Structures are given as structure tokens and as C-alpha cells.
Amino acid sequence: MSLYTFAYFFYNSIIMTRDVWIFIRGLQNTGTDDAEPVEVISAGTYYNRNGKHYVLYDQADDASSMTANLVKIGSDFVELNRKGSQAVRMVFRQGVRTSAEYPTPCGRLLLGVDTRSVRIGETNGQIEVQMEYTLDADGDRISSCELTMRISPRTDISE
């Protein structure tokens, strides 16, 4: 076996990519009675590097623009990086308050992200993430959020 062939197989055994389905369910409670769940199902790509899970997928913002999403899942945190018209970086770590700059039509809004819980589980080739967090702007609570994300191999689309 040549050095190139060995390097190729070694690299691909460490960073294995798979086509996956990403199921996201979110509930954002703003204190009014109109809190409705949001559900997104998207095709994406998964890989594992250095013990962390990475999921890449695109999401339509409106009829004409797309946002590329990269979700990094560690043993005790989730990081969301969005590129495009809704570019933002958010980190969710239980018991830790972080901040994120969120784009709006009037400029960037500095959000506080206070993560109450992050639960990450792996079973039967699927990864499930459950998070509860609050968002605030200038110290004023905007919403209380719950989010569940399930990553499944693309051959398995059952819930």
C-alpha cells in the first residue's frame, strides 16, 4: 500500500462523513399565549472529529436567501454557527451565560443566552440534543426557549 493510500484511509477513518436528517423542534415562549412550536427537517452532513460531533445543513431564511449552519456538539455544550443573511454564533453550555450578536434589519442586537440545561444522548446511531435557555436583550428577558435536535442517518427517517 502506498503512503498516499494509507493516508487516505487513515484520514477517512478519523473523519467519517455521513448523510443525515436533522429534525429540530423548538418552542419560544415570549410570555404571551401565542407560543407555537417550530419544526424543521433538513438534509445535512455529519462528521465526528476529536470526539466532537459536527452537523452541517442549509436553511431557507426566505424565498431568496439561504443560511449555512454548522452545529458543533461536545460532551457538555452545543455551538451554532450560522453564515449568510442570519449570521450568528451562539454557545449553549449548562449554567453558563454567553452572548451573541444577532442581525436585525435595524442593526446588530446583543443577546444574552442563559442556558439552563443541555442534554446530549447517543442511541442506535442517532444523536439527540435537548436544550432549555432564555434570551435577553439589555437585561430584559425576550423569551424562554426549548429546543430538541435529532440527527439520524439519512436511511432512517422515522421519528
PDB file of C-alpha atoms in Angstrom, residues 27-36 135 141-145:
ATOM      1  CA  LEU A  27     -40.662  26.341  21.316  1.00  0.00           C
ATOM      2  CA  GLN A  28     -40.113  30.010  22.057  1.00  0.00           C
ATOM      3  CA  ASN A  29     -42.275  31.430  24.852  1.00  0.00           C
ATOM      4  CA  THR A  30     -42.321  35.228  24.878  1.00  0.00           C
ATOM      5  CA  GLY A  31     -44.799  35.474  27.742  1.00  0.00           C
ATOM      6  CA  THR A  32     -47.850  35.715  25.520  1.00  0.00           C
ATOM      7  CA  ASP A  33     -50.318  32.962  24.711  1.00  0.00           C
ATOM      8  CA  ASP A  34     -49.201  32.671  21.074  1.00  0.00           C
ATOM      9  CA  ALA A  35     -46.160  30.394  21.620  1.00  0.00           C
ATOM     10  CA  GLU A  36     -46.202  27.882  18.782  1.00  0.00           C
ATOM     11  CA  LEU A 135     -32.699  35.040  25.691  1.00  0.00           C
ATOM     12  CA  ARG A 141     -35.947  38.808  29.056  1.00  0.00           C
ATOM     13  CA  ILE A 142     -37.118  38.269  25.478  1.00  0.00           C
ATOM     14  CA  SER A 143     -38.060  34.616  25.589  1.00  0.00           C
ATOM     15  CA  SER A 144     -37.720  31.252  27.248  1.00  0.00           C
ATOM     16  CA  CYS A 145     -36.819  28.548  24.736  1.00  0.00           C
TER      17      CYS A 145
END
